[in-house]
Amino acid sequence: MRQKRWQNQYIALLESMPELILRCPEGLPAPFEAEFLTQKLNRFEKVIAELGCGSGGHLVAQAKLNPMALFLGFELRSTRTFRSAEKAKDENLDNLIFLRCDARRIAEVLSEDSLSGIYINFPDPWADRRKWAKHKLLKGSFLSLLCSMLRPGGFISYKTDHAPSFADTHALIKENPLLSITKLSQNLHHSEYLQGNVFSEFERLFHSKGFPVFFIEAAKTT
């Protein structure tokens, strides 16, 4: 008898919270979900995205602090997407949507000049330098795409514990003519920017172990 292939139980669970989770692994959301997203976007003047939102701790905290803004969390992993939505539901938040898809497809979901801010927190650095260079999220072309999606004055915020990745990202942002660096720290938790900082799950872990967190924020100038 052929054994059934193992299936991630969270894939089915994603359908249990359609008010919080949109699934678009093949690109654009389904027509109904796309209509729901459009209606949600039209309700809020300010829209902020987090690329690779993990288990949602950072984004849920931001949504609680800023109820007048809509927060969109892009996450490829089904388990993390569902856990994020659970947190939002527990807090009874109405200004959050999680999209279960690759963050690199953001332009298929949102339009140019639609975002007031973008968070990128602790993307996977890949221990192997060759894999890191191949898979890293913030390459020059993708950074340019993100800039096109920001409104003038909109921000990109980037945190990592990985020094080489931070050095590359810092250089990319400095070279981009549309961005102006507004905040920069080699050790966020011992800097002037700690006040008002919202922790992610990984950030709390690194902070508890005394590891430095590298941080940069830049604003779109035009």
GROMACS .gro file of C-alpha atoms in nm:
model
  222
    1MET     CA    1   0.000   0.000   0.000
    2ARG     CA    2   0.137   0.338  -0.098
    3GLN     CA    3   0.186   0.569   0.197
    4LYS     CA    4   0.038   0.916   0.183
    5ARG     CA    5   0.288   1.195   0.140
    6TRP     CA    6   0.335   1.412   0.447
    7GLN     CA    7   0.146   1.738   0.426
    8ASN     CA    8   0.201   2.050   0.630
    9GLN     CA    9  -0.115   2.087   0.839
   10TYR     CA   10  -0.077   2.464   0.838
   11ILE     CA   11  -0.141   2.486   0.463
   12ALA     CA   12  -0.505   2.392   0.524
   13LEU     CA   13  -0.524   2.609   0.835
   14LEU     CA   14  -0.440   2.917   0.629
   15GLU     CA   15  -0.795   2.904   0.492
   16SER     CA   16  -0.944   2.934   0.840
   17MET     CA   17  -0.864   3.306   0.867
   18PRO     CA   18  -0.946   3.466   0.529
   19GLU     CA   19  -0.987   3.805   0.697
   20LEU     CA   20  -0.617   3.800   0.788
   21ILE     CA   21  -0.440   3.572   0.539
   22LEU     CA   22  -0.420   3.602   0.162
   23ARG     CA   23  -0.254   3.320  -0.026
   24CYS     CA   24  -0.080   3.403  -0.353
   25PRO     CA   25   0.208   3.155  -0.393
   26GLU     CA   26   0.173   3.156  -0.773
   27GLY     CA   27   0.163   3.534  -0.802
   28LEU     CA   28  -0.147   3.748  -0.779
   29PRO     CA   29  -0.413   3.664  -0.519
   30ALA     CA   30  -0.732   3.494  -0.632
   31PRO     CA   31  -0.998   3.737  -0.761
   32PHE     CA   32  -1.198   3.739  -0.436
   33GLU     CA   33  -0.885   3.789  -0.227
   34ALA     CA   34  -0.761   4.063  -0.460
   35GLU     CA   35  -1.092   4.248  -0.419
   36PHE     CA   36  -1.069   4.213  -0.041
   37LEU     CA   37  -0.713   4.350  -0.044
   38THR     CA   38  -0.814   4.646  -0.261
   39GLN     CA   39  -1.101   4.734  -0.027
   40LYS     CA   40  -0.864   4.715   0.268
   41LEU     CA   41  -0.602   4.933   0.099
   42ASN     CA   42  -0.864   5.196   0.020
   43ARG     CA   43  -0.956   5.227   0.388
   44PHE     CA   44  -0.611   5.341   0.499
   45GLU     CA   45  -0.408   5.645   0.400
   46LYS     CA   46  -0.081   5.487   0.512
   47VAL     CA   47   0.032   5.136   0.412
   48ILE     CA   48   0.347   4.973   0.551
   49ALA     CA   49   0.492   4.634   0.451
   50GLU     CA   50   0.728   4.392   0.620
   51LEU     CA   51   0.916   4.155   0.392
   52GLY     CA   52   0.969   3.819   0.556
   53CYS     CA   53   0.764   3.892   0.867
   54GLY     CA   54   0.842   3.558   1.033
   55SER     CA   55   0.609   3.474   1.319
   56GLY     CA   56   0.462   3.824   1.316
   57GLY     CA   57   0.575   3.960   1.652
   58HIS     CA   58   0.721   4.281   1.510
   59LEU     CA   59   0.437   4.352   1.270
   60VAL     CA   60   0.164   4.286   1.527
   61ALA     CA   61   0.335   4.523   1.770
   62GLN     CA   62   0.362   4.791   1.500
   63ALA     CA   63  -0.006   4.750   1.412
   64LYS     CA   64  -0.105   4.794   1.777
   65LEU     CA   65   0.102   5.112   1.803
   66ASN     CA   66  -0.028   5.258   1.473
   67PRO     CA   67  -0.400   5.174   1.432
   68MET     CA   68  -0.447   5.431   1.155
   69ALA     CA   69  -0.202   5.251   0.923
   70LEU     CA   70  -0.248   4.924   0.736
   71PHE     CA   71   0.034   4.671   0.778
   72LEU     CA   72   0.107   4.400   0.524
   73GLY     CA   73   0.326   4.104   0.614
   74PHE     CA   74   0.487   3.898   0.337
   75GLU     CA   75   0.595   3.550   0.449
   76LEU     CA   76   0.660   3.240   0.240
   77ARG     CA   77   0.638   2.979   0.518
   78SER     CA   78   0.287   2.854   0.593
   79THR     CA   79   0.350   2.782   0.962
   80ARG     CA   80   0.488   3.128   1.033
   81THR     CA   81   0.208   3.293   0.837
   82PHE     CA   82  -0.056   3.113   1.041
   83ARG     CA   83   0.119   3.188   1.371
   84SER     CA   84   0.134   3.555   1.275
   85ALA     CA   85  -0.237   3.565   1.200
   86GLU     CA   86  -0.310   3.396   1.533
   87LYS     CA   87  -0.128   3.677   1.713
   88ALA     CA   88  -0.325   3.941   1.522
   89LYS     CA   89  -0.654   3.765   1.593
   90ASP     CA   90  -0.574   3.742   1.964
   91GLU     CA   91  -0.520   4.119   1.965
   92ASN     CA   92  -0.839   4.177   1.762
   93LEU     CA   93  -0.646   4.385   1.508
   94ASP     CA   94  -0.821   4.507   1.194
   95ASN     CA   95  -0.522   4.681   1.032
   96LEU     CA   96  -0.316   4.376   0.941
   97ILE     CA   97  -0.303   4.140   0.644
   98PHE     CA   98  -0.056   3.856   0.594
   99LEU     CA   99   0.030   3.745   0.241
  100ARG     CA  100   0.161   3.390   0.210
  101CYS     CA  101   0.395   3.448  -0.083
  102ASP     CA  102   0.752   3.535  -0.174
  103ALA     CA  103   0.829   3.898  -0.088
  104ARG     CA  104   1.004   3.936  -0.423
  105ARG     CA  105   0.659   3.929  -0.586
  106ILE     CA  106   0.547   4.243  -0.406
  107ALA     CA  107   0.507   4.437  -0.732
  108GLU     CA  108   0.247   4.182  -0.846
  109VAL     CA  109   0.034   4.267  -0.543
  110LEU     CA  110   0.091   4.641  -0.487
  111SER     CA  111   0.133   4.940  -0.717
  112GLU     CA  112   0.402   5.206  -0.744
  113ASP     CA  113   0.401   5.489  -0.488
  114SER     CA  114   0.168   5.289  -0.262
  115LEU     CA  115   0.382   5.232   0.047
  116SER     CA  116   0.476   5.466   0.329
  117GLY     CA  117   0.736   5.228   0.468
  118ILE     CA  118   0.909   4.891   0.431
  119TYR     CA  119   1.060   4.682   0.711
  120ILE     CA  120   1.319   4.411   0.647
  121ASN     CA  121   1.420   4.242   0.970
  122PHE     CA  122   1.688   3.973   0.993
  123PRO     CA  123   1.665   3.816   0.647
  124ASP     CA  124   1.833   3.478   0.622
  125PRO     CA  125   2.206   3.553   0.572
  126TRP     CA  126   2.295   3.201   0.447
  127ALA     CA  127   2.613   3.073   0.616
  128ASP     CA  128   2.772   2.987   0.280
  129ARG     CA  129   2.887   3.312   0.114
  130ARG     CA  130   2.805   3.183  -0.235
  131LYS     CA  131   2.449   3.091  -0.134
  132TRP     CA  132   2.411   3.420   0.050
  133ALA     CA  133   2.509   3.618  -0.261
  134LYS     CA  134   2.263   3.416  -0.469
  135HIS     CA  135   1.965   3.418  -0.234
  136LYS     CA  136   1.997   3.746  -0.041
  137LEU     CA  137   1.686   3.959  -0.057
  138LEU     CA  138   1.826   4.309  -0.101
  139LYS     CA  139   2.006   4.315  -0.434
  140GLY     CA  140   2.043   4.634  -0.635
  141SER     CA  141   1.758   4.561  -0.875
  142PHE     CA  142   1.517   4.467  -0.596
  143LEU     CA  143   1.610   4.775  -0.393
  144SER     CA  144   1.530   4.988  -0.698
  145LEU     CA  145   1.193   4.812  -0.726
  146LEU     CA  146   1.118   4.882  -0.360
  147CYS     CA  147   1.207   5.248  -0.410
  148SER     CA  148   0.953   5.270  -0.693
  149MET     CA  149   0.686   5.140  -0.456
  150LEU     CA  150   0.760   5.398  -0.187
  151ARG     CA  151   0.592   5.733  -0.171
  152PRO     CA  152   0.823   6.037  -0.144
  153GLY     CA  153   0.936   6.048   0.218
  154GLY     CA  154   0.864   5.679   0.265
  155PHE     CA  155   1.125   5.473   0.448
  156ILE     CA  156   1.313   5.146   0.427
  157SER     CA  157   1.421   5.002   0.763
  158TYR     CA  158   1.675   4.716   0.772
  159LYS     CA  159   1.806   4.518   1.070
  160THR     CA  160   2.044   4.223   1.080
  161ASP     CA  161   2.293   4.049   1.307
  162HIS     CA  162   2.508   3.959   1.004
  163ALA     CA  163   2.792   4.210   0.955
  164PRO     CA  164   2.884   4.122   0.591
  165SER     CA  165   2.520   4.141   0.484
  166PHE     CA  166   2.484   4.476   0.658
  167ALA     CA  167   2.795   4.614   0.488
  168ASP     CA  168   2.658   4.517   0.146
  169THR     CA  169   2.316   4.664   0.221
  170HIS     CA  170   2.468   4.986   0.354
  171ALA     CA  171   2.668   5.024   0.033
  172LEU     CA  172   2.363   4.957  -0.185
  173ILE     CA  173   2.157   5.219  -0.005
  174LYS     CA  174   2.437   5.477  -0.019
  175GLU     CA  175   2.467   5.424  -0.395
  176ASN     CA  176   2.094   5.462  -0.460
  177PRO     CA  177   2.021   5.821  -0.570
  178LEU     CA  178   1.659   5.803  -0.449
  179LEU     CA  179   1.748   5.721  -0.088
  180SER     CA  180   1.892   5.930   0.192
  181ILE     CA  181   2.018   5.759   0.508
  182THR     CA  182   1.840   5.897   0.815
  183LYS     CA  183   1.947   5.646   1.083
  184LEU     CA  184   2.254   5.424   1.110
  185SER     CA  185   2.396   5.213   1.393
  186GLN     CA  186   2.641   4.926   1.428
  187ASN     CA  187   2.484   4.838   1.764
  188LEU     CA  188   2.120   4.941   1.777
  189HIS     CA  189   2.055   4.846   2.138
  190HIS     CA  190   2.334   5.077   2.256
  191SER     CA  191   2.238   5.370   2.038
  192GLU     CA  192   2.010   5.672   2.040
  193TYR     CA  193   1.762   5.476   1.828
  194LEU     CA  194   1.678   5.221   2.096
  195GLN     CA  195   1.397   5.437   2.231
  196GLY     CA  196   1.092   5.364   2.019
  197ASN     CA  197   1.250   5.054   1.867
  198VAL     CA  198   1.005   4.766   1.817
  199PHE     CA  199   1.166   4.425   1.868
  200SER     CA  200   1.118   4.123   1.645
  201GLU     CA  201   1.142   3.767   1.781
  202PHE     CA  202   1.493   3.719   1.643
  203GLU     CA  203   1.598   4.057   1.776
  204ARG     CA  204   1.496   3.964   2.130
  205LEU     CA  205   1.700   3.646   2.101
  206PHE     CA  206   2.011   3.827   1.981
  207HIS     CA  207   1.966   4.099   2.243
  208SER     CA  208   1.941   3.839   2.522
  209LYS     CA  209   2.272   3.690   2.407
  210GLY     CA  210   2.444   4.027   2.385
  211PHE     CA  211   2.491   4.017   2.008
  212PRO     CA  212   2.502   4.354   1.827
  213VAL     CA  213   2.219   4.440   1.590
  214PHE     CA  214   2.307   4.641   1.281
  215PHE     CA  215   2.046   4.895   1.176
  216ILE     CA  216   1.992   5.135   0.889
  217GLU     CA  217   1.692   5.344   0.784
  218ALA     CA  218   1.667   5.550   0.469
  219ALA     CA  219   1.401   5.779   0.325
  220LYS     CA  220   1.296   5.822  -0.037
  221THR     CA  221   1.392   6.175  -0.136
  222THR     CA  222   1.171   6.226  -0.442
   0.00000   0.00000   0.00000
